[in-house]
Short mmCIF file of N, CA and C in Angstrom, two decimals:
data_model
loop_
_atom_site.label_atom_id
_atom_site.label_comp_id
_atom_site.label_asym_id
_atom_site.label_seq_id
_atom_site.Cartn_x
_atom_site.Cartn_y
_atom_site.Cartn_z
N UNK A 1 0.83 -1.20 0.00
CA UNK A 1 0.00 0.00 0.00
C UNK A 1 0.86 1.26 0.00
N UNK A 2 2.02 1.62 0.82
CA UNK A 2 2.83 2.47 0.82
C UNK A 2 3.68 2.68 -0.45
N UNK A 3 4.06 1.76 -1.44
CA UNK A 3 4.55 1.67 -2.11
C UNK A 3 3.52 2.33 -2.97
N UNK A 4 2.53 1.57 -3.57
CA UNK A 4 1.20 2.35 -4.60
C UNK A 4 1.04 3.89 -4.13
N UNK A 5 1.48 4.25 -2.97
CA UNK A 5 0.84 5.85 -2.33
C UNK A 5 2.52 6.35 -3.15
N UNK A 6 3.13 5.92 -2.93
CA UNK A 6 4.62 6.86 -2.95
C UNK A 6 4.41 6.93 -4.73
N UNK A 7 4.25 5.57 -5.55
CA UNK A 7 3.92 5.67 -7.22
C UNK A 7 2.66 7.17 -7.34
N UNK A 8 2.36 6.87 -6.84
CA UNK A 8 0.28 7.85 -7.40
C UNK A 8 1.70 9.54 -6.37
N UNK A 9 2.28 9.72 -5.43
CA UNK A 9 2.56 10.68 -5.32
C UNK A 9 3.78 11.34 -6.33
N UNK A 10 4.74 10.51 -6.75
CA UNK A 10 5.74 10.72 -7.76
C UNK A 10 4.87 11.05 -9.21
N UNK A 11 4.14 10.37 -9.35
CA UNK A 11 3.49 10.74 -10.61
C UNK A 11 2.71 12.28 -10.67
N UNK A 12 2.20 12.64 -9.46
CA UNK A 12 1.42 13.83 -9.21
C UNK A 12 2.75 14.69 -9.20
N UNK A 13 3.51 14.69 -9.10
CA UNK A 13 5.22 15.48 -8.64
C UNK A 13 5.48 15.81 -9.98
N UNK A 14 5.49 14.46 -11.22
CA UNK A 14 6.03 14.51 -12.05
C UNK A 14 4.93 15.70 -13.30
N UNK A 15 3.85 15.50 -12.98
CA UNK A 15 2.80 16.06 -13.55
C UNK A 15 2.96 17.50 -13.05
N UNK A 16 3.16 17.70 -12.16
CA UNK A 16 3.07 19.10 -12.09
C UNK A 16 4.02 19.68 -12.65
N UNK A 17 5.45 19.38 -12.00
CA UNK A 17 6.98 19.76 -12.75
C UNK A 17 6.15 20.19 -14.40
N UNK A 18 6.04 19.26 -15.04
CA UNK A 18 5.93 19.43 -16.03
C UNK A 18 4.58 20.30 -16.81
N UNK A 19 4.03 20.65 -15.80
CA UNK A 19 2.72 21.67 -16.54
C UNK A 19 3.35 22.85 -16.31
N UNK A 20 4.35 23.54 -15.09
CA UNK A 20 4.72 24.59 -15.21
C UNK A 20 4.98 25.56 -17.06
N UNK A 21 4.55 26.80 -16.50
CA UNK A 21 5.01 27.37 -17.82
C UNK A 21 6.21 28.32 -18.10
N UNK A 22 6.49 28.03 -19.29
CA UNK A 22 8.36 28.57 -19.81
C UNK A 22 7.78 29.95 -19.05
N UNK A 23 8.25 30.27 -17.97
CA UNK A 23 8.46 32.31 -17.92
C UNK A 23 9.79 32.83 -19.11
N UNK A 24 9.12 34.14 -19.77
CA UNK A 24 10.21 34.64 -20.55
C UNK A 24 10.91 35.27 -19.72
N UNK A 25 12.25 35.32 -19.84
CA UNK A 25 13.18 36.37 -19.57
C UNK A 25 14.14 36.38 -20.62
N UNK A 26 15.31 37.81 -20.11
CA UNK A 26 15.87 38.04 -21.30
C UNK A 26 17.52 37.49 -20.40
N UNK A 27 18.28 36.31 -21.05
CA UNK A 27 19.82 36.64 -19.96
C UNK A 27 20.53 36.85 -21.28
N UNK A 28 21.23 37.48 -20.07
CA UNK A 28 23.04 37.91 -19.86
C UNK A 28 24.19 37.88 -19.18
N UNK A 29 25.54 37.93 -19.52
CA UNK A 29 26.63 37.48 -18.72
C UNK A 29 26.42 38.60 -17.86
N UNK A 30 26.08 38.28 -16.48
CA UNK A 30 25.88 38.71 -15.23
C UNK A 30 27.05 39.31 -15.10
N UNK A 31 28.56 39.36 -15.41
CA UNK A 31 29.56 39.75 -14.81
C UNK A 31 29.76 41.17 -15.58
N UNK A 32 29.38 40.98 -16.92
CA UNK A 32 29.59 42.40 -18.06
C UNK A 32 30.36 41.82 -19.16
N UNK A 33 30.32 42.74 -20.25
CA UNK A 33 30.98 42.80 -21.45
C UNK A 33 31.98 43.85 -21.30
N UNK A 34 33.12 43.38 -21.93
CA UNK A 34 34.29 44.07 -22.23
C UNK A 34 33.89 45.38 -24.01
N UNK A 35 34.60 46.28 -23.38
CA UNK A 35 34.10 46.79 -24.77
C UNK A 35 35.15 47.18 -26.08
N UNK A 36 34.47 46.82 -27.10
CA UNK A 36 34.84 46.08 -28.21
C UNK A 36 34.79 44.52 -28.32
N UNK A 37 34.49 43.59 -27.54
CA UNK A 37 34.05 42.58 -27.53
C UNK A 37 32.51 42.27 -28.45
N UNK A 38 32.45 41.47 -28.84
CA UNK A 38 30.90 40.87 -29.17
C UNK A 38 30.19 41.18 -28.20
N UNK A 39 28.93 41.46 -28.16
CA UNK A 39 28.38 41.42 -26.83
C UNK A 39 26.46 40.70 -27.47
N UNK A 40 26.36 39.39 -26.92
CA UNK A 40 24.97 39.25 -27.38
C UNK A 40 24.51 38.12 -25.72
N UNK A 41 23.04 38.27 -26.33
CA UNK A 41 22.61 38.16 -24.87
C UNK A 41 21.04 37.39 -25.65
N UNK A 42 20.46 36.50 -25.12
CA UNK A 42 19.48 35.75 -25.32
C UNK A 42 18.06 36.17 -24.76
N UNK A 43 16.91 35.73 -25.76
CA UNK A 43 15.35 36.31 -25.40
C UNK A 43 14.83 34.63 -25.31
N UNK A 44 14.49 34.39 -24.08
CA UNK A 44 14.27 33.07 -23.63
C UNK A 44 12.54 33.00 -22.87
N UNK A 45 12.08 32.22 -24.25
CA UNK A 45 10.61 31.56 -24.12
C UNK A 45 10.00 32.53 -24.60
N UNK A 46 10.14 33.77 -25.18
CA UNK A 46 9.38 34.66 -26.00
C UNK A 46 9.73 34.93 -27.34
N UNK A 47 8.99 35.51 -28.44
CA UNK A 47 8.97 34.99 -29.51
C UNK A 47 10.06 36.40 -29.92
N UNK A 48 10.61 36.15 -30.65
CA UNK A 48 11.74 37.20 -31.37
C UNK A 48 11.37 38.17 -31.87
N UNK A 49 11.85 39.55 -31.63
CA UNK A 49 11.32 40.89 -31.64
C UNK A 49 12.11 41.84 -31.47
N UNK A 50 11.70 42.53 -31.38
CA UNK A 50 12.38 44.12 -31.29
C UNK A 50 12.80 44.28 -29.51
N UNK A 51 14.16 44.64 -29.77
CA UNK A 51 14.37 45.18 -27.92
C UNK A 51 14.89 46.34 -28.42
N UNK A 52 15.52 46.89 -26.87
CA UNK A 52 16.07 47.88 -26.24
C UNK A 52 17.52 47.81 -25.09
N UNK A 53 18.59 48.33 -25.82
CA UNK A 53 19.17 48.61 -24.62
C UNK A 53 19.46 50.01 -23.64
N UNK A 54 18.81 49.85 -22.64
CA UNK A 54 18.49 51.06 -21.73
C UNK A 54 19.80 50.99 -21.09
N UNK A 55 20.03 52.19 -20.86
CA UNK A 55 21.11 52.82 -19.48
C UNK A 55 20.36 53.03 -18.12
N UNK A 56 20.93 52.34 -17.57
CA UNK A 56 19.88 52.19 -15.63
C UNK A 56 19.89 53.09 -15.33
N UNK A 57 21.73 53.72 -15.09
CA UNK A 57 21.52 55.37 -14.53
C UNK A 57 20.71 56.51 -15.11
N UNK A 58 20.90 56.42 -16.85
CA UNK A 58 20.28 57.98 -17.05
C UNK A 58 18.64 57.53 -17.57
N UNK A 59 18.65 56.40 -17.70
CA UNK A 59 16.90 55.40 -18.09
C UNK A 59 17.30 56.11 -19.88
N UNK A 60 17.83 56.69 -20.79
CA UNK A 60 18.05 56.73 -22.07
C UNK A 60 18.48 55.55 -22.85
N UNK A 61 17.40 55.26 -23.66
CA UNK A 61 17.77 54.11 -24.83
C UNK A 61 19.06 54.27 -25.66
N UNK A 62 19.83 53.43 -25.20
CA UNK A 62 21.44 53.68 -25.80
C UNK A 62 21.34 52.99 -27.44
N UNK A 63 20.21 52.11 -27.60
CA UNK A 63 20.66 50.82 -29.18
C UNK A 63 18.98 50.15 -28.91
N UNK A 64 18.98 50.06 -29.92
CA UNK A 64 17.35 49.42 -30.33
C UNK A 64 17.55 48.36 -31.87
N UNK A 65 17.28 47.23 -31.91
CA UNK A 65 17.72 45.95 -32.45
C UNK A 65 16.27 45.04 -32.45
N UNK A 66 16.52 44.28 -33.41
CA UNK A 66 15.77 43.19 -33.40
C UNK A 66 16.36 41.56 -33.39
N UNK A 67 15.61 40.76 -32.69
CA UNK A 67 16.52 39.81 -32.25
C UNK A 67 16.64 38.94 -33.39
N UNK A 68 17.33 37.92 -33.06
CA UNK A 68 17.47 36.96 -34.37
C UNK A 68 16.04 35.86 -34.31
N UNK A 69 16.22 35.31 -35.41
CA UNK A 69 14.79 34.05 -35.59
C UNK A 69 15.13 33.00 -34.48
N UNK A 70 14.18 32.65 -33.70
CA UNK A 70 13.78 31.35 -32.77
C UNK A 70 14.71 30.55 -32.94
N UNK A 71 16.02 29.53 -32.34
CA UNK A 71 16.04 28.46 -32.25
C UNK A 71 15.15 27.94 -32.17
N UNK A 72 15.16 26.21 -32.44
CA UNK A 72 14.19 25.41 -32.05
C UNK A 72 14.31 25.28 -30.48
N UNK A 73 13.30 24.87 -29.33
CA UNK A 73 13.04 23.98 -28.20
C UNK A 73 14.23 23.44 -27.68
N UNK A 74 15.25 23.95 -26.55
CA UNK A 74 16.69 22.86 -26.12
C UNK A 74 16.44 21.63 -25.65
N UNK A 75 16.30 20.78 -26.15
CA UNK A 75 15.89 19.04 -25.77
C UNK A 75 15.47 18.93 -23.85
N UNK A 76 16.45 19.63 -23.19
CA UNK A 76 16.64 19.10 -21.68
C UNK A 76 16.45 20.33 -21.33
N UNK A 77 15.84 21.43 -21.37
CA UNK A 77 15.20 22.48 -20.77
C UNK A 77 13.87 22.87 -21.02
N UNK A 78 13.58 22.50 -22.15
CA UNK A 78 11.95 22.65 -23.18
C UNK A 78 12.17 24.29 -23.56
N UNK A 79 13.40 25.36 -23.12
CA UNK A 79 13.89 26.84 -23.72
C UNK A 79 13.97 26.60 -24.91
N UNK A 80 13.01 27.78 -25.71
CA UNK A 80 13.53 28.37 -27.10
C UNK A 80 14.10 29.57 -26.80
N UNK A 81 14.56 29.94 -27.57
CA UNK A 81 15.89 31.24 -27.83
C UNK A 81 16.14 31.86 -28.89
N UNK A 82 15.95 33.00 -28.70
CA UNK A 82 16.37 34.21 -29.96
C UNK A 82 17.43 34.87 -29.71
N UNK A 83 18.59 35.32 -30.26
CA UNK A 83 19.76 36.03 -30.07
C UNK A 83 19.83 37.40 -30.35
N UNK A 84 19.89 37.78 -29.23
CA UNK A 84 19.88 39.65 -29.47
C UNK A 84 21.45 39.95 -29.86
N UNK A 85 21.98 40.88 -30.49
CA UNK A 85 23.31 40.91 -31.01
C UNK A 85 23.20 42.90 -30.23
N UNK A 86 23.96 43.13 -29.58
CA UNK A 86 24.39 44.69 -29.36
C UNK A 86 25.74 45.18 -29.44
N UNK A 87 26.59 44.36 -30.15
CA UNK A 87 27.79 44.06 -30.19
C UNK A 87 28.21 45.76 -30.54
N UNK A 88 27.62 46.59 -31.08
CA UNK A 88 27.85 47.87 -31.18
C UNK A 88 28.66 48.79 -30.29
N UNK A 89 27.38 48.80 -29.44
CA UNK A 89 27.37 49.66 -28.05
C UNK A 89 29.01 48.88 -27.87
N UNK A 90 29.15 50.63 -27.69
CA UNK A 90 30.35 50.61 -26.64
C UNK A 90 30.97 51.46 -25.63
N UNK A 91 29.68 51.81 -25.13
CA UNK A 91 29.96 53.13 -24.42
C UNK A 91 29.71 52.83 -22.89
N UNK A 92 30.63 52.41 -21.92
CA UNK A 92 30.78 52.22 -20.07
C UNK A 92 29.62 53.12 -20.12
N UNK A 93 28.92 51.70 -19.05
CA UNK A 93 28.12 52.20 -17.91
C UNK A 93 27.43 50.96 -17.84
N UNK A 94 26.05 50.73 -17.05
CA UNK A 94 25.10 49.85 -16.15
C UNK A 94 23.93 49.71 -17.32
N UNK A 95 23.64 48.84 -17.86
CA UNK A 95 22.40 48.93 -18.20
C UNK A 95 21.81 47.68 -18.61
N UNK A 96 20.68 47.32 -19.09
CA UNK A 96 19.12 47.20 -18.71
C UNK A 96 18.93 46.16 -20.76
N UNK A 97 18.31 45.15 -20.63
CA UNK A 97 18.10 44.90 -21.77
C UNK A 97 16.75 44.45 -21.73
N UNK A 98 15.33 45.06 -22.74
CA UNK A 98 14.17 44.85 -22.33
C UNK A 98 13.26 44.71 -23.82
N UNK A 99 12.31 43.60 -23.75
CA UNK A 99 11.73 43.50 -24.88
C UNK A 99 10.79 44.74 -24.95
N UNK A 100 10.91 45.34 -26.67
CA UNK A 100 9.84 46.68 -26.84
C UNK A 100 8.57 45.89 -27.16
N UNK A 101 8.26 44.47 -27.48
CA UNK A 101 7.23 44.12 -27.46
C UNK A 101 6.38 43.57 -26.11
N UNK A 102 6.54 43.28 -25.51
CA UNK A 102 6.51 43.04 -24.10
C UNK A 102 7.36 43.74 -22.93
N UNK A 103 7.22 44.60 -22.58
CA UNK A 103 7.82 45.43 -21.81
C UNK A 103 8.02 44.67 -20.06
N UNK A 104 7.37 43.65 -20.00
CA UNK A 104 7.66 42.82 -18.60
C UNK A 104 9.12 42.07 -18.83
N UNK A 105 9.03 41.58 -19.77
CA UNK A 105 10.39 40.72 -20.23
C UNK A 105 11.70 42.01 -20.62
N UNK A 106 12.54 41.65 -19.14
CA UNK A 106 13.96 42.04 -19.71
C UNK A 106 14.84 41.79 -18.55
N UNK A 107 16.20 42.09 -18.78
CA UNK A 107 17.38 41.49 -18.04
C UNK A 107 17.42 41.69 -16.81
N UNK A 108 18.68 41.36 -15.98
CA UNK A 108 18.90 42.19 -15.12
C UNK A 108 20.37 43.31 -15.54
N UNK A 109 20.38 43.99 -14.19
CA UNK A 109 21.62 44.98 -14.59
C UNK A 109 22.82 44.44 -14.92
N UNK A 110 23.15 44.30 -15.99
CA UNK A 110 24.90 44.42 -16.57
C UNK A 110 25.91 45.43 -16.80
N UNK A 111 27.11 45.29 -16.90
CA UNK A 111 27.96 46.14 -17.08
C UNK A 111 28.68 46.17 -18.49
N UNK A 112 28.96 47.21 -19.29
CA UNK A 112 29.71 47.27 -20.41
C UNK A 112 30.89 48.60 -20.16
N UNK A 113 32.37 47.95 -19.75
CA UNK A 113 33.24 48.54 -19.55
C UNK A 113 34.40 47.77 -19.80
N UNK A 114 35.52 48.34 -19.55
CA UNK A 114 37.18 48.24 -20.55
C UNK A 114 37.20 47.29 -18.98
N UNK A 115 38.28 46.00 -19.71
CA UNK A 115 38.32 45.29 -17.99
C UNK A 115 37.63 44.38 -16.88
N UNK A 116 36.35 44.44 -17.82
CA UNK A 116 35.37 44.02 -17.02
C UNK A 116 35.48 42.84 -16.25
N UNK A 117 36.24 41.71 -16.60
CA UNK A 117 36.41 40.79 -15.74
C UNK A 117 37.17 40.52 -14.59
N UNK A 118 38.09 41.89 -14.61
CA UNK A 118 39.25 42.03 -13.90
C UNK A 118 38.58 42.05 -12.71
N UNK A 119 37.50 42.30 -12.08
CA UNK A 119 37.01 42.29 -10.50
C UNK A 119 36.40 40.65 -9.94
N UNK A 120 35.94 40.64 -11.50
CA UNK A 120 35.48 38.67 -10.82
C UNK A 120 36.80 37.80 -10.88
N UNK A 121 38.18 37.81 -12.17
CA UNK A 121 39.19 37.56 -11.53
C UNK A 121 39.66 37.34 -10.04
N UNK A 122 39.86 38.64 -9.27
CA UNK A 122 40.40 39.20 -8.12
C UNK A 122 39.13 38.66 -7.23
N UNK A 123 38.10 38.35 -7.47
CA UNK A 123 37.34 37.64 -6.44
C UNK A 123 37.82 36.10 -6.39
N UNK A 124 37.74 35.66 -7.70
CA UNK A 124 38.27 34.08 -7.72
C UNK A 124 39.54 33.87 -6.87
N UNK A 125 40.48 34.40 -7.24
CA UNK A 125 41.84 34.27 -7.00
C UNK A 125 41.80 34.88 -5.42
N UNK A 126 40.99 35.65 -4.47
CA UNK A 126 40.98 36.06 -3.35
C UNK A 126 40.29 34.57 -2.24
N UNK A 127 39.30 34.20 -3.29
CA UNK A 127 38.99 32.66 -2.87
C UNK A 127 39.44 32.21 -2.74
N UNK A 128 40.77 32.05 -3.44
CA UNK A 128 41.99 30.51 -3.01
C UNK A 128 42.88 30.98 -1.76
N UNK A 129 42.91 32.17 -1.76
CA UNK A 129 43.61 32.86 -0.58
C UNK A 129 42.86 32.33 0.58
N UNK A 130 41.55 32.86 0.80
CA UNK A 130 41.35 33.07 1.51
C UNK A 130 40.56 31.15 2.45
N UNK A 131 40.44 30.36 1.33
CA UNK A 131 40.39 29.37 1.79
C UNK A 131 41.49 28.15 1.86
N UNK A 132 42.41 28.57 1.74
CA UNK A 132 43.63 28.02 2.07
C UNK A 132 44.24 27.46 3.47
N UNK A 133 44.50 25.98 3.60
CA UNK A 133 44.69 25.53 5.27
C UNK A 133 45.96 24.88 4.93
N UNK A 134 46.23 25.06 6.24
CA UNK A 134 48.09 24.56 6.67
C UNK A 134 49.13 25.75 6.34
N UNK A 135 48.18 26.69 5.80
CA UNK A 135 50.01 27.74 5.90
C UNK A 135 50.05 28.82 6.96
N UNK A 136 50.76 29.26 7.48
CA UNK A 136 50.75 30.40 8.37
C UNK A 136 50.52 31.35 8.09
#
């Protein structure tokens, strides 16, 4: 009997997992783009369209683009994906990437500046320091 309850509850587990629905969002490398680098960033579970890249500090639309056509469905996520390209922009500062067709869907804050990795570097490498045992 415990066994048939634990089957009928895994199956109700498995059923739900799977009715959830794709939420769109838009990602990006959380750490920043270097500039003059490529810089592209993905529109995930919404259909391909026109964005925006906003500046956080001054809220001014810096680049306005349309994304690329749909991948298909990723086998082991059920994500489709459109590729936004802003590889342009190259002007330091904080900002904001947001669909102009759906204005709920967009990133979080990134950075586009000279260097940019040089602070998550110096975090990594402060990690090995700082978890380091047996030396004085």
């Amino acid at each position: 009997m415990k066994g048939v309850i634990k089957i009928i509850l895994l199956c109700a587990i498995i059923q739900a997992c799977s009715s959830v629905p794709q939420m769109p969002f838009i990602a990006v490398n959380l750490v920043g783009y270097n500039i003059g680098d490529p810089k592209e960033a993905f529109m995930v579970n919404t259909p391909a369209g026109a964005f925006e890249l906003v500046n956080s500090e001054t809220g001014a639309v810096a680049f306005e683009g349309i994304s690329a056509s749909m991948i298909p469905a990723d086998a082991s996520s059920g994500d489709s994906l459109s590729i936004i390209d802003f590889s342009s922009v190259d002007e330091s500062g904080l900002y904001v990437l947001r669909s102009k067709d759906n204005p709920e869907v967009y990133s979080h804050p990134f950075l586009i500046e000279a260097n940019v990795y040089h602070k998550a570097m110096n975090t990594a490498i402060e990690s090995y320091y700082y978890n380091r045992c047996g030396t004085e």
